[in-house]
Amino acid sequence: TRAELYGRLWCVFEVNEATICEVTPHAAVSMSYFDKVCPIKVCPMTGELTIEEFKEGSFKVNCESAACWSKDDEAMIKEKIVQAGGYDKLNDRIEAFRETAVRRMYNVKRQFHHWGKEAGAGPDVLERLAILVKGAAEIMGLHCLYTLANGLEDEDYMNKLVDLAMDQSIAMEECFADLETDKPPPGFDPLKLVKTPEGWWLPCCSGSEWRSVLADIKKLPILTGLLEMGAGGNVMAMARAIDESGSKNEEEDQQNM
């Protein structure tokens, strides 16, 4: 949905209640929204790519104007808000939550930004990654359709699903045709990497190969890797990267002794 999250009374109320109960809430956002909130700009003086800082008041909310579809729910929640200390207190809590979430996004965006610079990608690096994640999601949806329709639909229908997957893969390939790195972006599990002579984003599959992938999505793990990356990254992959980085630093220290 593209609706304003903090204009939904249930959303702000649930974040507030979770915080009171010492349950840490987390915001899940699309990569397109990520790019909108933390845009990369080109410095007119140096040509360097920079990420814009947040302007004062960027996290302000007015929970009193939030509403529910159900007027009964709305009345119930507003009564609880007043009993718990009022809207000023709720606004402070939601603004703190929102700032924490967006600043976390900002730090992740910096990682993508640095990766993009090393890869030779332009300021649209996150927009390109968003296309890849969206494409992976659509192919995953086609996989679900394929497995459900197999044996129930005719051959024309099944071929159409294969054609849609192939078209999507071509669009995804074009996103990073100019990449100058073999290193995957932050949060992507290297174990799900598929390297080919044409690149590592997606292997150029034939119709029969895509039919096999749609029947068993595990045959193309890069799709799962992209979805994990779009959801915040594979925790185990990031832990491995930190561990490997630490081991490498220890080896360098020993060599320099």
mmCIF file of C-alpha atoms in Angstrom:
data_model
loop_
_atom_site.group_PDB
_atom_site.id
_atom_site.type_symbol
_atom_site.label_atom_id
_atom_site.label_comp_id
_atom_site.label_asym_id
_atom_site.label_seq_id
_atom_site.Cartn_x
_atom_site.Cartn_y
_atom_site.Cartn_z
ATOM 1 C CA THR A 1 0.000 0.000 0.000
ATOM 2 C CA ARG A 2 1.052 3.609 -0.553
ATOM 3 C CA ALA A 3 -1.167 4.933 2.237
ATOM 4 C CA GLU A 4 0.336 7.172 4.934
ATOM 5 C CA LEU A 5 1.107 4.733 7.736
ATOM 6 C CA TYR A 6 0.846 7.303 10.507
ATOM 7 C CA GLY A 7 -2.563 8.419 9.298
ATOM 8 C CA ARG A 8 -3.927 5.024 10.351
ATOM 9 C CA LEU A 9 -4.996 5.101 13.979
ATOM 10 C CA TRP A 10 -4.578 1.359 14.483
ATOM 11 C CA CYS A 11 -0.965 1.562 13.257
ATOM 12 C CA VAL A 12 0.151 4.309 15.631
ATOM 13 C CA PHE A 13 -1.785 2.697 18.482
ATOM 14 C CA GLU A 14 -0.134 -0.697 17.919
ATOM 15 C CA VAL A 15 3.353 0.860 17.805
ATOM 16 C CA ASN A 16 2.556 2.724 21.022
ATOM 17 C CA GLU A 17 1.235 -0.381 22.795
ATOM 18 C CA ALA A 18 4.235 -2.451 21.693
ATOM 19 C CA THR A 19 6.611 0.181 23.072
ATOM 20 C CA ILE A 20 4.752 0.311 26.394
ATOM 21 C CA CYS A 21 4.965 -3.493 26.646
ATOM 22 C CA GLU A 22 8.730 -3.326 25.873
ATOM 23 C CA VAL A 23 8.265 -5.163 22.586
ATOM 24 C CA THR A 24 10.500 -3.504 20.001
ATOM 25 C CA PRO A 25 8.536 -2.674 16.829
ATOM 26 C CA HIS A 26 10.308 -2.472 13.471
ATOM 27 C CA ALA A 27 9.247 -0.701 10.299
ATOM 28 C CA ALA A 28 9.180 -2.709 7.055
ATOM 29 C CA VAL A 29 9.413 -0.455 4.001
ATOM 30 C CA SER A 30 9.707 -0.928 0.261
ATOM 31 C CA MET A 31 12.983 -0.098 -1.468
ATOM 32 C CA SER A 32 11.143 2.528 -3.534
ATOM 33 C CA TYR A 33 10.107 4.333 -0.343
ATOM 34 C CA PHE A 34 13.643 3.840 0.935
ATOM 35 C CA ASP A 35 14.937 5.731 -2.108
ATOM 36 C CA LYS A 36 12.346 8.491 -1.663
ATOM 37 C CA VAL A 37 13.189 9.088 2.003
ATOM 38 C CA CYS A 38 16.984 8.948 1.569
ATOM 39 C CA PRO A 39 17.658 10.264 -1.957
ATOM 40 C CA ILE A 40 21.166 10.223 -3.422
ATOM 41 C CA LYS A 41 22.187 13.535 -4.962
ATOM 42 C CA VAL A 42 25.056 14.557 -7.231
ATOM 43 C CA CYS A 43 27.088 17.455 -5.814
ATOM 44 C CA PRO A 44 27.164 20.195 -8.513
ATOM 45 C CA MET A 45 30.618 21.340 -7.355
ATOM 46 C CA THR A 46 32.486 18.035 -7.126
ATOM 47 C CA GLY A 47 30.274 15.556 -8.957
ATOM 48 C CA GLU A 48 30.425 13.328 -5.883
ATOM 49 C CA LEU A 49 27.383 11.282 -4.911
ATOM 50 C CA THR A 50 26.006 12.169 -1.491
ATOM 51 C CA ILE A 51 22.999 11.153 0.562
ATOM 52 C CA GLU A 52 20.811 14.018 1.700
ATOM 53 C CA GLU A 53 20.549 14.637 5.426
ATOM 54 C CA PHE A 54 17.107 14.870 6.947
ATOM 55 C CA LYS A 55 15.487 18.258 7.293
ATOM 56 C CA GLU A 56 14.258 19.484 10.657
ATOM 57 C CA GLY A 57 10.727 18.271 11.294
ATOM 58 C CA SER A 58 11.048 15.310 8.928
ATOM 59 C CA PHE A 59 9.609 12.941 11.509
ATOM 60 C CA LYS A 60 6.697 15.042 12.773
ATOM 61 C CA VAL A 61 3.313 13.341 13.032
ATOM 62 C CA ASN A 62 -0.122 14.421 14.194
ATOM 63 C CA CYS A 63 -1.760 11.303 15.573
ATOM 64 C CA GLU A 64 -4.888 13.245 16.503
ATOM 65 C CA SER A 65 -5.764 13.430 12.801
ATOM 66 C CA ALA A 66 -5.335 9.672 12.316
ATOM 67 C CA ALA A 67 -8.518 7.700 11.692
ATOM 68 C CA CYS A 68 -9.993 4.206 11.408
ATOM 69 C CA TRP A 69 -12.401 2.757 8.885
ATOM 70 C CA SER A 70 -14.470 1.543 11.836
ATOM 71 C CA LYS A 71 -15.801 4.488 13.829
ATOM 72 C CA ASP A 72 -16.325 2.188 16.826
ATOM 73 C CA ASP A 73 -12.629 1.232 16.743
ATOM 74 C CA GLU A 74 -11.692 4.884 16.343
ATOM 75 C CA ALA A 75 -13.704 5.950 19.393
ATOM 76 C CA MET A 76 -12.276 3.100 21.483
ATOM 77 C CA ILE A 77 -8.648 3.852 20.549
ATOM 78 C CA LYS A 78 -8.976 7.602 21.057
ATOM 79 C CA GLU A 79 -10.416 7.031 24.524
ATOM 80 C CA LYS A 80 -7.435 4.803 25.411
ATOM 81 C CA ILE A 81 -5.004 7.428 24.046
ATOM 82 C CA VAL A 82 -6.495 10.128 26.276
ATOM 83 C CA GLN A 83 -6.432 7.800 29.295
ATOM 84 C CA ALA A 84 -2.751 6.988 28.627
ATOM 85 C CA GLY A 85 -1.622 10.618 28.643
ATOM 86 C CA GLY A 86 -2.963 12.245 25.487
ATOM 87 C CA TYR A 87 -1.837 12.942 21.951
ATOM 88 C CA ASP A 88 1.310 14.920 22.762
ATOM 89 C CA LYS A 89 2.737 11.899 24.536
ATOM 90 C CA LEU A 90 1.687 9.615 21.680
ATOM 91 C CA ASN A 91 3.159 11.963 19.060
ATOM 92 C CA ASP A 92 6.513 12.001 20.896
ATOM 93 C CA ARG A 93 6.617 8.215 21.015
ATOM 94 C CA ILE A 94 5.644 7.760 17.351
ATOM 95 C CA GLU A 95 8.097 10.439 16.211
ATOM 96 C CA ALA A 96 10.898 8.680 18.120
ATOM 97 C CA PHE A 97 9.933 5.367 16.517
ATOM 98 C CA ARG A 98 9.765 6.944 13.076
ATOM 99 C CA GLU A 99 13.136 8.669 13.443
ATOM 100 C CA THR A 100 14.803 5.468 14.642
ATOM 101 C CA ALA A 101 13.368 3.534 11.695
ATOM 102 C CA VAL A 102 14.323 6.141 9.091
ATOM 103 C CA ARG A 103 17.819 6.660 10.481
ATOM 104 C CA ARG A 104 18.328 2.907 10.346
ATOM 105 C CA MET A 105 17.273 3.113 6.691
ATOM 106 C CA TYR A 106 19.728 5.976 6.202
ATOM 107 C CA ASN A 107 22.633 3.895 7.537
ATOM 108 C CA VAL A 108 21.690 0.987 5.267
ATOM 109 C CA LYS A 109 21.349 3.399 2.336
ATOM 110 C CA ARG A 110 24.922 4.536 2.935
ATOM 111 C CA GLN A 111 26.064 0.918 2.585
ATOM 112 C CA PHE A 112 24.208 0.582 -0.728
ATOM 113 C CA HIS A 113 25.620 3.927 -1.818
ATOM 114 C CA HIS A 114 29.231 2.866 -1.148
ATOM 115 C CA TRP A 115 28.628 -0.463 -2.851
ATOM 116 C CA GLY A 116 27.158 1.331 -5.865
ATOM 117 C CA LYS A 117 30.189 3.612 -6.148
ATOM 118 C CA GLU A 118 32.542 0.612 -6.095
ATOM 119 C CA ALA A 119 30.378 -1.144 -8.696
ATOM 120 C CA GLY A 120 30.394 1.868 -11.013
ATOM 121 C CA ALA A 121 26.646 2.391 -10.668
ATOM 122 C CA GLY A 122 25.122 5.879 -10.726
ATOM 123 C CA PRO A 123 22.871 7.667 -8.215
ATOM 124 C CA ASP A 124 19.978 5.458 -9.347
ATOM 125 C CA VAL A 125 21.561 2.373 -7.737
ATOM 126 C CA LEU A 126 18.723 1.865 -5.255
ATOM 127 C CA GLU A 127 16.118 2.352 -7.965
ATOM 128 C CA ARG A 128 17.802 -0.403 -9.941
ATOM 129 C CA LEU A 129 17.916 -2.693 -6.917
ATOM 130 C CA ALA A 130 14.219 -2.014 -6.335
ATOM 131 C CA ILE A 131 13.521 -3.221 -9.880
ATOM 132 C CA LEU A 132 15.452 -6.417 -9.143
ATOM 133 C CA VAL A 133 13.568 -7.077 -5.903
ATOM 134 C CA LYS A 134 10.228 -6.379 -7.573
ATOM 135 C CA GLY A 135 11.182 -8.675 -10.453
ATOM 136 C CA ALA A 136 12.177 -11.453 -8.058
ATOM 137 C CA ALA A 137 8.830 -11.073 -6.274
ATOM 138 C CA GLU A 138 6.910 -11.310 -9.562
ATOM 139 C CA ILE A 139 8.822 -14.410 -10.612
ATOM 140 C CA MET A 140 8.151 -15.920 -7.181
ATOM 141 C CA GLY A 141 4.450 -15.218 -7.786
ATOM 142 C CA LEU A 142 4.667 -16.917 -11.175
ATOM 143 C CA HIS A 143 6.246 -19.911 -9.441
ATOM 144 C CA CYS A 144 3.244 -20.100 -7.095
ATOM 145 C CA LEU A 145 0.847 -19.896 -10.040
ATOM 146 C CA TYR A 146 2.814 -22.520 -11.954
ATOM 147 C CA THR A 147 2.774 -25.058 -9.135
ATOM 148 C CA LEU A 148 -0.944 -24.524 -8.493
ATOM 149 C CA ALA A 149 -1.907 -24.640 -12.184
ATOM 150 C CA ASN A 150 0.279 -27.590 -13.130
ATOM 151 C CA GLY A 151 -1.996 -30.409 -14.251
ATOM 152 C CA LEU A 152 -5.090 -28.197 -14.137
ATOM 153 C CA GLU A 153 -4.449 -25.646 -16.898
ATOM 154 C CA ASP A 154 -3.658 -26.243 -20.573
ATOM 155 C CA GLU A 155 -0.211 -25.959 -22.148
ATOM 156 C CA ASP A 156 -0.858 -22.463 -23.521
ATOM 157 C CA TYR A 157 -1.475 -21.165 -20.011
ATOM 158 C CA MET A 158 1.704 -22.787 -18.663
ATOM 159 C CA ASN A 159 3.750 -21.431 -21.576
ATOM 160 C CA LYS A 160 2.405 -17.954 -20.854
ATOM 161 C CA LEU A 161 3.758 -18.156 -17.303
ATOM 162 C CA VAL A 162 7.157 -19.196 -18.658
ATOM 163 C CA ASP A 163 7.142 -16.307 -21.157
ATOM 164 C CA LEU A 164 6.293 -13.819 -18.392
ATOM 165 C CA ALA A 165 9.205 -15.108 -16.284
ATOM 166 C CA MET A 166 11.598 -14.803 -19.211
ATOM 167 C CA ASP A 167 10.446 -11.238 -19.981
ATOM 168 C CA GLN A 168 10.923 -10.275 -16.351
ATOM 169 C CA SER A 169 14.404 -11.780 -16.258
ATOM 170 C CA ILE A 170 15.458 -9.782 -19.331
ATOM 171 C CA ALA A 171 14.360 -6.538 -17.680
ATOM 172 C CA MET A 172 16.264 -7.505 -14.540
ATOM 173 C CA GLU A 173 19.421 -8.315 -16.505
ATOM 174 C CA GLU A 174 19.376 -4.881 -18.133
ATOM 175 C CA CYS A 175 19.385 -3.151 -14.723
ATOM 176 C CA PHE A 176 23.032 -3.903 -14.049
ATOM 177 C CA ALA A 177 24.503 -4.630 -17.443
ATOM 178 C CA ASP A 178 27.198 -2.010 -16.688
ATOM 179 C CA LEU A 179 28.256 -3.364 -13.280
ATOM 180 C CA GLU A 180 31.997 -3.422 -12.609
ATOM 181 C CA THR A 181 32.021 -5.757 -9.609
ATOM 182 C CA ASP A 182 31.444 -9.384 -8.689
ATOM 183 C CA LYS A 183 30.609 -8.372 -5.122
ATOM 184 C CA PRO A 184 26.906 -8.625 -4.220
ATOM 185 C CA PRO A 185 25.152 -5.689 -2.499
ATOM 186 C CA PRO A 186 24.796 -5.405 1.300
ATOM 187 C CA GLY A 187 22.451 -7.941 2.842
ATOM 188 C CA PHE A 188 22.615 -10.325 -0.096
ATOM 189 C CA ASP A 189 23.624 -13.869 0.850
ATOM 190 C CA PRO A 190 26.732 -14.768 -1.226
ATOM 191 C CA LEU A 191 25.764 -18.445 -0.968
ATOM 192 C CA LYS A 192 22.789 -17.639 -3.215
ATOM 193 C CA LEU A 193 25.018 -16.081 -5.837
ATOM 194 C CA VAL A 194 24.862 -17.501 -9.374
ATOM 195 C CA LYS A 195 27.780 -16.390 -11.529
ATOM 196 C CA THR A 196 27.618 -16.749 -15.288
ATOM 197 C CA PRO A 197 29.725 -15.371 -18.168
ATOM 198 C CA GLU A 198 27.004 -12.753 -18.675
ATOM 199 C CA GLY A 199 27.028 -11.592 -15.028
ATOM 200 C CA TRP A 200 25.692 -12.706 -11.712
ATOM 201 C CA TRP A 201 22.258 -11.102 -11.432
ATOM 202 C CA LEU A 202 20.358 -13.789 -13.300
ATOM 203 C CA PRO A 203 21.575 -16.510 -15.605
ATOM 204 C CA CYS A 204 20.142 -16.241 -19.105
ATOM 205 C CA CYS A 205 17.779 -19.193 -19.057
ATOM 206 C CA SER A 206 16.020 -20.826 -21.978
ATOM 207 C CA GLY A 207 12.304 -21.545 -21.945
ATOM 208 C CA SER A 208 12.860 -25.106 -20.755
ATOM 209 C CA GLU A 209 15.176 -23.900 -17.983
ATOM 210 C CA TRP A 210 12.635 -21.332 -16.791
ATOM 211 C CA ARG A 211 9.947 -24.007 -16.810
ATOM 212 C CA SER A 212 12.191 -26.033 -14.479
ATOM 213 C CA VAL A 213 12.773 -22.991 -12.236
ATOM 214 C CA LEU A 214 9.058 -22.195 -11.985
ATOM 215 C CA ALA A 215 8.450 -25.809 -10.956
ATOM 216 C CA ASP A 216 11.211 -25.653 -8.322
ATOM 217 C CA ILE A 217 12.271 -22.141 -7.287
ATOM 218 C CA LYS A 218 15.217 -23.536 -5.278
ATOM 219 C CA LYS A 219 17.011 -24.099 -8.579
ATOM 220 C CA LEU A 220 17.561 -20.330 -8.794
ATOM 221 C CA PRO A 221 18.464 -19.261 -5.226
ATOM 222 C CA ILE A 222 19.371 -15.744 -6.335
ATOM 223 C CA LEU A 223 15.634 -14.935 -6.414
ATOM 224 C CA THR A 224 15.279 -15.764 -2.718
ATOM 225 C CA GLY A 225 18.474 -13.820 -2.054
ATOM 226 C CA LEU A 226 17.044 -10.694 -3.689
ATOM 227 C CA LEU A 227 13.834 -10.941 -1.659
ATOM 228 C CA GLU A 228 15.841 -11.375 1.551
ATOM 229 C CA MET A 229 17.911 -8.324 0.648
ATOM 230 C CA GLY A 230 14.771 -6.291 -0.035
ATOM 231 C CA ALA A 231 13.367 -7.299 3.357
ATOM 232 C CA GLY A 232 16.421 -6.021 5.216
ATOM 233 C CA GLY A 233 19.063 -8.608 4.397
ATOM 234 C CA ASN A 234 19.903 -12.152 5.368
ATOM 235 C CA VAL A 235 21.005 -12.023 9.019
ATOM 236 C CA MET A 236 23.180 -15.140 8.756
ATOM 237 C CA ALA A 237 24.828 -13.801 5.605
ATOM 238 C CA MET A 238 25.657 -10.511 7.314
ATOM 239 C CA ALA A 239 27.000 -12.382 10.356
ATOM 240 C CA ARG A 240 29.239 -14.477 8.089
ATOM 241 C CA ALA A 241 30.493 -11.320 6.370
ATOM 242 C CA ILE A 242 31.388 -9.762 9.740
ATOM 243 C CA ASP A 243 33.088 -12.978 10.866
ATOM 244 C CA GLU A 244 35.064 -13.279 7.627
ATOM 245 C CA SER A 245 36.041 -9.615 7.853
ATOM 246 C CA GLY A 246 37.272 -10.147 11.406
ATOM 247 C CA SER A 247 39.249 -13.250 10.422
ATOM 248 C CA LYS A 248 40.820 -11.377 7.528
ATOM 249 C CA ASN A 249 41.845 -8.499 9.789
ATOM 250 C CA GLU A 250 43.391 -10.947 12.269
ATOM 251 C CA GLU A 251 45.443 -12.556 9.481
ATOM 252 C CA GLU A 252 46.637 -9.119 8.318
ATOM 253 C CA ASP A 253 47.592 -8.159 11.873
ATOM 254 C CA GLN A 254 49.610 -11.368 12.274
ATOM 255 C CA GLN A 255 51.392 -10.764 8.982
ATOM 256 C CA ASN A 256 52.300 -7.216 10.066
ATOM 257 C CA MET A 257 53.743 -8.341 13.436
#
